[in-house]
Each structure stands twice: as C-alpha cells, then as structure tokens.
C-alpha cells in the first residue's frame, strides 16, 4: 500500500513578523525546502489610482506620500516632476537643490530601514535599533522643514511648500559629520559578520539577464552587476551637476547578485547620497521657493511618463490629462511591485529561512506594492 | 539533604516534598532577575533604557508581567490535541527542573548527591526534547511543527559534543559526581579545571590549551542546547513566528519561559562546575579569614550564583550581538566541526591525563 503524501503548504503572513507588512506568501514546502512561492498581495490596496481620477492635481500629492511610506519625499518628487513636465513649468534653482537634498536624505532614511530590517530578518536585533536612531535624526530634519515626520506633502507642483528652516543646512552638515563614521559601525557589526555572510552570500542569486527580464530596477538591479541609475542615465532635476558613483554588486563574498550584494549596494549608496548632499549644500543658491507654483494646476491635453530613481528603484508616473482639473488616469510603475514578482524565481530550492532572507533583500514596501 | 530534612520533620514524604521544592526558591527569583537583566542588557546595548516604570529601574517589571500571565485566560485552541497540548509545557519544565536536583549549590546543599550526577543531568535534560516535540505536534500549527522538528534535531545533535566534552572532563577528574568534581578544584582559581586542575605537575600546563578548547566547544553546544541566539532556530522569530510555543499563552507559556531561563542557568552552572570550580571562591573565603565557619556556605552560594549569572550574561551578550545561523549551517557546525574537534580533544586530554 502506497502511503499518501502531499506537500506542506505554509501560509506565511499576512500576519507574520518578517513579511514587511501585510503580504501573504504561499509556500509549498518539502521538509524545509521551498518548491514554490506564490505572493498574494492586495491587503493594503487603497485604490490610489482610481482616487486620483477624482481629485485635482495638487490634491493627489498627499496620496503619493502613502505609497512608499518610507520614501514619501521621493514619491512627491516624481509626481511633481511629471506634472511640471506636462505643464512646462520651470522651477527656481533653489527649489531643485532643496528637492535633491530632501530626496537624498530620504534615500538614506529608506536604506537605513532596509538595512536595519534586513538584519532583523537574519536575527540580529541590535543593528536595527542603531540604524533607527540615525534615521530619527533625518526625520527630525524633515519635521523641522515641513512639520511631518513620515508623510510630508512637501514637494509641490512648481515648488515646495515651505522654504528651509534657517538652521537646516547647518544641522544637515552636522548630521553628515555624525553619520559618516556610523556606516563603518554598520559594516563592523553586521556587514562583515561571519554569520551574516554565511546567511546571505550565495543565497537568492539573481543573474543579470533574469533581473532584466523581470524588470528589476534600483539597488536590486545594480547588485546583479549593471551600472544603471536614472540619476546618471536619464538625468532629471539637477543630478547632472553632482559628482557621485554608482555602486554595483561585485560578488565580494559570494556570487554577483546574491542577497549580500543587494544588501551591500544599499550600504554603499549611503555614502554616495551623503556626497550628493554635501555638494548640494555647498552650491545651494538663494531665492524664492514658491514663485513658480501655479494658482490652478490645469495641464494641457496630453500624456506624460516620467521616471525617477526612488530608493527602491525606478518609480514612474504615467499621467493622462484631458485639459481639465482632474487627471483622466494616473498610473504608477511601482518598483516594489515589480521586484516582488521575482520571489518565486529566487526562492526555488531555498530553505524556509532563506525565503525570509531573500524577501528582506529585495526590500519591498507593501504600501507601494498594493497602492 | 533529605536525611537532614527527614530528621528535622520526622515524616519522610513531607521531607521529600520540601526537598524537591527547594530549587524553586532559587529558580523563581533567578528567573525574575534574569528576565529583568536580559531586558536591561539588551536595552543598554541598543541605546535604549528598557523598563523604567515598575520599581527601581524597572526591577519589578518581571513580577508585574508574571502576575499578568497568571491572570490570563488559560486558552486551549479548539483544534489542538488537548492532552498533549496541556502536558507539554509541564514536561519541558520538568526536564529543566530535574537538572537542578544534581547541582551542588554549596558544599552543604545539594538536592541529591548522585555518584552519576553528570550522567543524570545529560539524561534528564533530554526529556525536554519530548516536551518540545509534543508541543509542536499537539499545537496543530505548521510553524509549531517546523519549530519543534528543528528543535529536536538540534538538541539531539548538540548533546553529542556536550557529552563528549563532559566525558573528557570525567576522564581528567576521574569522577562523575558534580560535588566531588567541585571538591577536587578547591578554593583559589589556579586549581580550576580550566587551568589544569589542582595537581601541580607538567600535565597541568600541557592540558590548559585543550581545556580551553573543551570549554569553548562545551559553551557553544550548550548555547545550542538551550536554543539561544545564534542557535535559536526553534523559535526563530523572523521565520517561524514563535516556533513550538506559537499557540501557547498565559500560564502555559510562562512554563516554557520559566524552563528556558532555568535551562540557561543550568548549563551555565554546569559549565562553572566542570571548568570553573563550581561553588568555590576564586580568592579564598572570608569565613576562613575571620574564623566564622557558618559564613562559608553562603559565600559558596554567592560564588556559585555569580559564576552562573556571569555565563548567563555572556549568553545574553551573544544574543544581542549576533545574527542567527541557518538550520543546515547549524547542523554543519555540529557534525563537521564540533564533534570531530571534541573527539580529538577527548583523546588528547586522555593521553595527557595518563602521562
């Protein structure tokens, strides 16, 4: 008599400590080996795109905050750029600098969360709190600028909502001084920890062609070895004025494109963002920041697709306007959503513990996946 | 100890009950302090304050939590195997409690001075595995099942290097009794086993490096046996939610919790007995100095507890510093490194002892 056997199907989430939000992963297991992963999304769906059709252009900005809630500034940034391009608005130079400073601070804050929670997924609790301590400092800078710590509604079409606080530039400089040595601390505590390397090197290897086929962008793509960054390759705003490098995965401890590379690219990007902020602080001109804000945002008939390098990857806004006050359609290309699709490919043959490591390494935010 | 109590009380059964309840008088306060310590240690390592509200620097926080756990509704989920589900925490607790019977707290107090004390400890601590497996199976939860399977594999595997290291110490000292082993390493730290024992000869110096290796192997595998980071596979929070105790709450959860901390102290105490002179003071006794004989047992209790708590502290320190290894790497560490090394070490210690 043959014994009836079946695979163990394990539902990971939506309430699970390391699915980074309300994501459900349906794992098909054979013992501890993973045979397939099916991500079930939509637990955080808030109909952003449908809502956008019923609102005026400036009203949509607070909603973009709530997509990738760890990188709200950058979501505002991308949206404002799209509408400005549609309306042909030239923003003052000071505004461009403020946007870049905010955007790069936001990138550091977002990467700090990514690095910290990744340590948490691997089981190291302490680095997480060290990184959150530093992130608090960035959030305080944001709070000083626009009054909010998480959802800013700061970058508007044609400008920003407030000028910088008089102390902002000085405090940001102080933050850079303070933060730079802490990157080494992260490396000592986590990056080059033997156990951490054992857990992440050669795990979840994403070859470059697969990464391109799946449409991966941002750090996930760069970790696979392609030097592709929209700030350099399709410069927007004033990024062409700054001197910075694009770190790529080199497979320093394992294979190119493994979890460790994806993690380490983020660590290296911290330094590059600091460099950009330093240069921006040096060069920032004086001027009015609200001059170009239009009284009524009413773009001409037409459509536009703009993309920016969000901390998570390529964030694209596709906007169709019929010349009215509300857009006809707003479509968002969310980097997290695209990145999540590669889970099944990466997890085949991995262990349950690796699923957590892989999911953490592609750094998704469910608010952006579901929108 | 029993004989003394039987004489004192005159009733054998009552005396036995009292004798067997005595370790609780140590475990419960210890757990309360250890949990508080764990929170404070982790908090200060992580740039936080930890509990500050209940009592001085939150010292009574654990007491408050304990009362909270007692008051909680005793939930038995409807789809579990009720008998196994209810009995599992008790068995886990028995496993770690029984170890305390053979620990020599002072030269005058030992629950049960067994000649085969070490063998007994290795044996009874194995009961824990049964309890964990029962908990995982009875919970009818896939996370619990995975957690308990990992735990069983881990504890059974890591008992081997532990046992081999203990065996090499047994060869060295020539006794399986914990109290005798302690007596051999009389006061002053240069007599400790880790520094080659009490006899002054060439072997003492030859053996020191191998004793250090033995201690490291023992400590690493004991970390795995009590499921502490970096080997906290069974309850790997970020993977398996709560592991085998996912479905438990209230008092039953408290039992697991109590057992975990009791276990932490037990392995630390065993490490201190076989390597670090057990209850003996490293620097001599005040009682000897002042000629007060009655002071010595209290001093011994102090040293025993502080050595134990020191190793518990090291466990916490590691927990809040290191990430967690993966389940297959855990097995690799045990079977490919610890066991071969411990066997080689056993042979070398044996040869040196013979010379």
PDB file of N, CA, C and O in Angstrom, chain B residues 96-139:
ATOM      1  N   UNK B  96      13.916  20.654  32.693  1.00  0.00           N
ATOM      2  CA  UNK B  96      14.946  21.596  33.125  1.00  0.00           C
ATOM      3  C   UNK B  96      14.995  21.699  34.649  1.00  0.00           C
ATOM      4  O   UNK B  96      16.032  22.017  35.212  1.00  0.00           O
ATOM      5  N   UNK B  97      13.878  21.400  35.294  1.00  0.00           N
ATOM      6  CA  UNK B  97      13.853  21.478  36.765  1.00  0.00           C
ATOM      7  C   UNK B  97      14.662  20.346  37.375  1.00  0.00           C
ATOM      8  O   UNK B  97      15.375  20.530  38.354  1.00  0.00           O
ATOM      9  N   UNK B  98      14.535  19.166  36.761  1.00  0.00           N
ATOM     10  CA  UNK B  98      15.181  17.988  37.332  1.00  0.00           C
ATOM     11  C   UNK B  98      16.694  18.160  37.371  1.00  0.00           C
ATOM     12  O   UNK B  98      17.363  17.600  38.228  1.00  0.00           O
ATOM     13  N   UNK B  99      17.221  18.961  36.437  1.00  0.00           N
ATOM     14  CA  UNK B  99      18.670  19.181  36.417  1.00  0.00           C
ATOM     15  C   UNK B  99      19.130  19.809  37.732  1.00  0.00           C
ATOM     16  O   UNK B  99      20.189  19.481  38.260  1.00  0.00           O
ATOM     17  N   UNK B 100      18.275  20.671  38.297  1.00  0.00           N
ATOM     18  CA  UNK B 100      18.672  21.387  39.497  1.00  0.00           C
ATOM     19  C   UNK B 100      18.875  20.462  40.698  1.00  0.00           C
ATOM     20  O   UNK B 100      19.555  20.824  41.645  1.00  0.00           O
ATOM     21  N   UNK B 101      18.263  19.261  40.637  1.00  0.00           N
ATOM     22  CA  UNK B 101      18.411  18.333  41.759  1.00  0.00           C
ATOM     23  C   UNK B 101      19.869  17.951  41.951  1.00  0.00           C
ATOM     24  O   UNK B 101      20.298  17.700  43.066  1.00  0.00           O
ATOM     25  N   UNK B 102      20.634  17.891  40.868  1.00  0.00           N
ATOM     26  CA  UNK B 102      22.003  17.394  40.984  1.00  0.00           C
ATOM     27  C   UNK B 102      23.037  18.500  41.026  1.00  0.00           C
ATOM     28  O   UNK B 102      24.227  18.224  41.013  1.00  0.00           O
ATOM     29  N   UNK B 103      22.593  19.757  41.040  1.00  0.00           N
ATOM     30  CA  UNK B 103      23.575  20.842  41.054  1.00  0.00           C
ATOM     31  C   UNK B 103      24.036  21.109  42.484  1.00  0.00           C
ATOM     32  O   UNK B 103      23.221  21.316  43.372  1.00  0.00           O
ATOM     33  N   UNK B 104      25.350  21.137  42.718  1.00  0.00           N
ATOM     34  CA  UNK B 104      25.836  21.459  44.057  1.00  0.00           C
ATOM     35  C   UNK B 104      25.886  22.970  44.253  1.00  0.00           C
ATOM     36  O   UNK B 104      26.791  23.626  43.749  1.00  0.00           O
ATOM     37  N   UNK B 105      24.908  23.500  44.978  1.00  0.00           N
ATOM     38  CA  UNK B 105      24.864  24.942  45.183  1.00  0.00           C
ATOM     39  C   UNK B 105      25.953  25.376  46.159  1.00  0.00           C
ATOM     40  O   UNK B 105      26.599  26.383  45.975  1.00  0.00           O
ATOM     41  N   UNK B 106      26.090  24.608  47.243  1.00  0.00           N
ATOM     42  CA  UNK B 106      27.181  24.859  48.186  1.00  0.00           C
ATOM     43  C   UNK B 106      27.726  23.494  48.614  1.00  0.00           C
ATOM     44  O   UNK B 106      27.212  22.463  48.185  1.00  0.00           O
ATOM     45  N   UNK B 107      28.759  23.502  49.437  1.00  0.00           N
ATOM     46  CA  UNK B 107      29.281  22.205  49.882  1.00  0.00           C
ATOM     47  C   UNK B 107      28.282  21.514  50.799  1.00  0.00           C
ATOM     48  O   UNK B 107      28.329  20.306  50.991  1.00  0.00           O
ATOM     49  N   UNK B 108      27.339  22.290  51.378  1.00  0.00           N
ATOM     50  CA  UNK B 108      26.383  21.658  52.293  1.00  0.00           C
ATOM     51  C   UNK B 108      25.040  21.401  51.633  1.00  0.00           C
ATOM     52  O   UNK B 108      24.295  20.547  52.084  1.00  0.00           O
ATOM     53  N   UNK B 109      24.699  22.130  50.583  1.00  0.00           N
ATOM     54  CA  UNK B 109      23.407  21.881  49.963  1.00  0.00           C
ATOM     55  C   UNK B 109      23.548  21.348  48.546  1.00  0.00           C
ATOM     56  O   UNK B 109      24.054  22.024  47.646  1.00  0.00           O
ATOM     57  N   UNK B 110      23.093  20.149  48.370  1.00  0.00           N
ATOM     58  CA  UNK B 110      22.912  19.613  47.022  1.00  0.00           C
ATOM     59  C   UNK B 110      21.655  18.771  47.080  1.00  0.00           C
ATOM     60  O   UNK B 110      21.472  17.979  48.009  1.00  0.00           O
ATOM     61  N   UNK B 111      20.741  18.994  46.137  1.00  0.00           N
ATOM     62  CA  UNK B 111      19.453  18.326  46.184  1.00  0.00           C
ATOM     63  C   UNK B 111      19.609  16.839  46.337  1.00  0.00           C
ATOM     64  O   UNK B 111      19.034  16.203  47.212  1.00  0.00           O
ATOM     65  N   UNK B 112      20.431  16.236  45.508  1.00  0.00           N
ATOM     66  CA  UNK B 112      20.586  14.790  45.517  1.00  0.00           C
ATOM     67  C   UNK B 112      22.016  14.524  45.087  1.00  0.00           C
ATOM     68  O   UNK B 112      22.348  14.726  43.924  1.00  0.00           O
ATOM     69  N   UNK B 113      22.862  14.153  46.051  1.00  0.00           N
ATOM     70  CA  UNK B 113      24.275  13.969  45.700  1.00  0.00           C
ATOM     71  C   UNK B 113      24.460  12.632  45.011  1.00  0.00           C
ATOM     72  O   UNK B 113      24.762  11.621  45.626  1.00  0.00           O
ATOM     73  N   UNK B 114      24.260  12.627  43.704  1.00  0.00           N
ATOM     74  CA  UNK B 114      24.354  11.382  42.953  1.00  0.00           C
ATOM     75  C   UNK B 114      25.805  11.117  42.579  1.00  0.00           C
ATOM     76  O   UNK B 114      26.546  12.039  42.254  1.00  0.00           O
ATOM     77  N   UNK B 115      26.179   9.835  42.580  1.00  0.00           N
ATOM     78  CA  UNK B 115      27.517   9.495  42.110  1.00  0.00           C
ATOM     79  C   UNK B 115      27.610   9.677  40.601  1.00  0.00           C
ATOM     80  O   UNK B 115      28.679   9.914  40.058  1.00  0.00           O
ATOM     81  N   UNK B 116      26.483   9.544  39.948  1.00  0.00           N
ATOM     82  CA  UNK B 116      26.472   9.662  38.485  1.00  0.00           C
ATOM     83  C   UNK B 116      25.832  10.980  38.075  1.00  0.00           C
ATOM     84  O   UNK B 116      25.110  11.057  37.096  1.00  0.00           O
ATOM     85  N   UNK B 117      26.081  12.018  38.850  1.00  0.00           N
ATOM     86  CA  UNK B 117      25.418  13.300  38.649  1.00  0.00           C
ATOM     87  C   UNK B 117      25.448  13.790  37.212  1.00  0.00           C
ATOM     88  O   UNK B 117      24.424  14.181  36.640  1.00  0.00           O
ATOM     89  N   UNK B 118      26.629  13.756  36.576  1.00  0.00           N
ATOM     90  CA  UNK B 118      26.739  14.298  35.227  1.00  0.00           C
ATOM     91  C   UNK B 118      25.922  13.490  34.239  1.00  0.00           C
ATOM     92  O   UNK B 118      25.238  14.044  33.361  1.00  0.00           O
ATOM     93  N   UNK B 119      25.987  12.163  34.407  1.00  0.00           N
ATOM     94  CA  UNK B 119      25.222  11.289  33.513  1.00  0.00           C
ATOM     95  C   UNK B 119      23.737  11.580  33.669  1.00  0.00           C
ATOM     96  O   UNK B 119      22.985  11.683  32.694  1.00  0.00           O
ATOM     97  N   UNK B 120      23.335  11.749  34.927  1.00  0.00           N
ATOM     98  CA  UNK B 120      21.926  12.046  35.228  1.00  0.00           C
ATOM     99  C   UNK B 120      21.491  13.346  34.547  1.00  0.00           C
ATOM    100  O   UNK B 120      20.432  13.424  33.927  1.00  0.00           O
ATOM    101  N   UNK B 121      22.355  14.344  34.620  1.00  0.00           N
ATOM    102  CA  UNK B 121      21.991  15.639  34.026  1.00  0.00           C
ATOM    103  C   UNK B 121      21.831  15.512  32.514  1.00  0.00           C
ATOM    104  O   UNK B 121      20.855  15.993  31.930  1.00  0.00           O
ATOM    105  N   UNK B 122      22.785  14.815  31.878  1.00  0.00           N
ATOM    106  CA  UNK B 122      22.674  14.635  30.420  1.00  0.00           C
ATOM    107  C   UNK B 122      21.372  13.910  30.097  1.00  0.00           C
ATOM    108  O   UNK B 122      20.673  14.255  29.138  1.00  0.00           O
ATOM    109  N   UNK B 123      21.032  12.933  30.933  1.00  0.00           N
ATOM    110  CA  UNK B 123      19.835  12.134  30.655  1.00  0.00           C
ATOM    111  C   UNK B 123      18.561  12.951  30.816  1.00  0.00           C
ATOM    112  O   UNK B 123      17.728  12.999  29.911  1.00  0.00           O
ATOM    113  N   UNK B 124      18.408  13.613  31.969  1.00  0.00           N
ATOM    114  CA  UNK B 124      17.124  14.282  32.192  1.00  0.00           C
ATOM    115  C   UNK B 124      16.943  15.500  31.287  1.00  0.00           C
ATOM    116  O   UNK B 124      15.816  15.832  30.919  1.00  0.00           O
ATOM    117  N   UNK B 125      18.047  16.138  30.912  1.00  0.00           N
ATOM    118  CA  UNK B 125      17.833  17.297  30.052  1.00  0.00           C
ATOM    119  C   UNK B 125      17.330  16.855  28.678  1.00  0.00           C
ATOM    120  O   UNK B 125      16.782  17.652  27.929  1.00  0.00           O
ATOM    121  N   UNK B 126      17.507  15.558  28.354  1.00  0.00           N
ATOM    122  CA  UNK B 126      16.949  15.032  27.105  1.00  0.00           C
ATOM    123  C   UNK B 126      15.436  14.986  27.099  1.00  0.00           C
ATOM    124  O   UNK B 126      14.811  14.973  26.036  1.00  0.00           O
ATOM    125  N   UNK B 127      14.836  14.977  28.305  1.00  0.00           N
ATOM    126  CA  UNK B 127      13.363  14.920  28.374  1.00  0.00           C
ATOM    127  C   UNK B 127      12.749  16.138  27.695  1.00  0.00           C
ATOM    128  O   UNK B 127      11.675  16.063  27.110  1.00  0.00           O
ATOM    129  N   UNK B 128      13.466  17.246  27.770  1.00  0.00           N
ATOM    130  CA  UNK B 128      12.950  18.491  27.194  1.00  0.00           C
ATOM    131  C   UNK B 128      12.533  18.285  25.742  1.00  0.00           C
ATOM    132  O   UNK B 128      11.512  18.795  25.293  1.00  0.00           O
ATOM    133  N   UNK B 129      13.340  17.497  24.998  1.00  0.00           N
ATOM    134  CA  UNK B 129      13.042  17.271  23.586  1.00  0.00           C
ATOM    135  C   UNK B 129      11.640  16.695  23.416  1.00  0.00           C
ATOM    136  O   UNK B 129      10.869  17.145  22.554  1.00  0.00           O
ATOM    137  N   UNK B 130      11.317  15.722  24.264  1.00  0.00           N
ATOM    138  CA  UNK B 130       9.996  15.104  24.157  1.00  0.00           C
ATOM    139  C   UNK B 130       8.907  16.150  24.340  1.00  0.00           C
ATOM    140  O   UNK B 130       7.935  16.206  23.583  1.00  0.00           O
ATOM    141  N   UNK B 131       9.095  17.011  25.341  1.00  0.00           N
ATOM    142  CA  UNK B 131       8.094  18.038  25.610  1.00  0.00           C
ATOM    143  C   UNK B 131       7.936  18.989  24.426  1.00  0.00           C
ATOM    144  O   UNK B 131       6.819  19.333  24.032  1.00  0.00           O
ATOM    145  N   UNK B 132       9.083  19.366  23.843  1.00  0.00           N
ATOM    146  CA  UNK B 132       9.026  20.310  22.726  1.00  0.00           C
ATOM    147  C   UNK B 132       8.344  19.671  21.521  1.00  0.00           C
ATOM    148  O   UNK B 132       7.505  20.281  20.857  1.00  0.00           O
ATOM    149  N   UNK B 133       8.682  18.417  21.258  1.00  0.00           N
ATOM    150  CA  UNK B 133       8.031  17.720  20.142  1.00  0.00           C
ATOM    151  C   UNK B 133       6.532  17.615  20.365  1.00  0.00           C
ATOM    152  O   UNK B 133       5.733  17.813  19.447  1.00  0.00           O
ATOM    153  N   UNK B 134       6.156  17.307  21.612  1.00  0.00           N
ATOM    154  CA  UNK B 134       4.729  17.207  21.933  1.00  0.00           C
ATOM    155  C   UNK B 134       4.042  18.540  21.687  1.00  0.00           C
ATOM    156  O   UNK B 134       2.968  18.602  21.084  1.00  0.00           O
ATOM    157  N   UNK B 135       4.679  19.613  22.167  1.00  0.00           N
ATOM    158  CA  UNK B 135       4.085  20.939  21.993  1.00  0.00           C
ATOM    159  C   UNK B 135       3.899  21.248  20.516  1.00  0.00           C
ATOM    160  O   UNK B 135       2.841  21.717  20.093  1.00  0.00           O
ATOM    161  N   UNK B 136       4.925  20.957  19.726  1.00  0.00           N
ATOM    162  CA  UNK B 136       4.850  21.275  18.301  1.00  0.00           C
ATOM    163  C   UNK B 136       3.801  20.448  17.592  1.00  0.00           C
ATOM    164  O   UNK B 136       3.051  20.962  16.757  1.00  0.00           O
ATOM    165  N   UNK B 137       3.733  19.181  17.920  1.00  0.00           N
ATOM    166  CA  UNK B 137       2.790  18.301  17.241  1.00  0.00           C
ATOM    167  C   UNK B 137       1.367  18.613  17.677  1.00  0.00           C
ATOM    168  O   UNK B 137       0.460  18.695  16.839  1.00  0.00           O
ATOM    169  N   UNK B 138       1.180  18.797  18.982  1.00  0.00           N
ATOM    170  CA  UNK B 138      -0.171  18.961  19.506  1.00  0.00           C
ATOM    171  C   UNK B 138      -0.774  20.298  19.090  1.00  0.00           C
ATOM    172  O   UNK B 138      -1.988  20.412  18.968  1.00  0.00           O
ATOM    173  N   UNK B 139       0.058  21.297  18.847  1.00  0.00           N
ATOM    174  CA  UNK B 139      -0.480  22.617  18.526  1.00  0.00           C
ATOM    175  C   UNK B 139      -1.263  22.622  17.227  1.00  0.00           C
ATOM    176  O   UNK B 139      -2.048  23.528  16.985  1.00  0.00           O
TER     177      UNK B 139
END
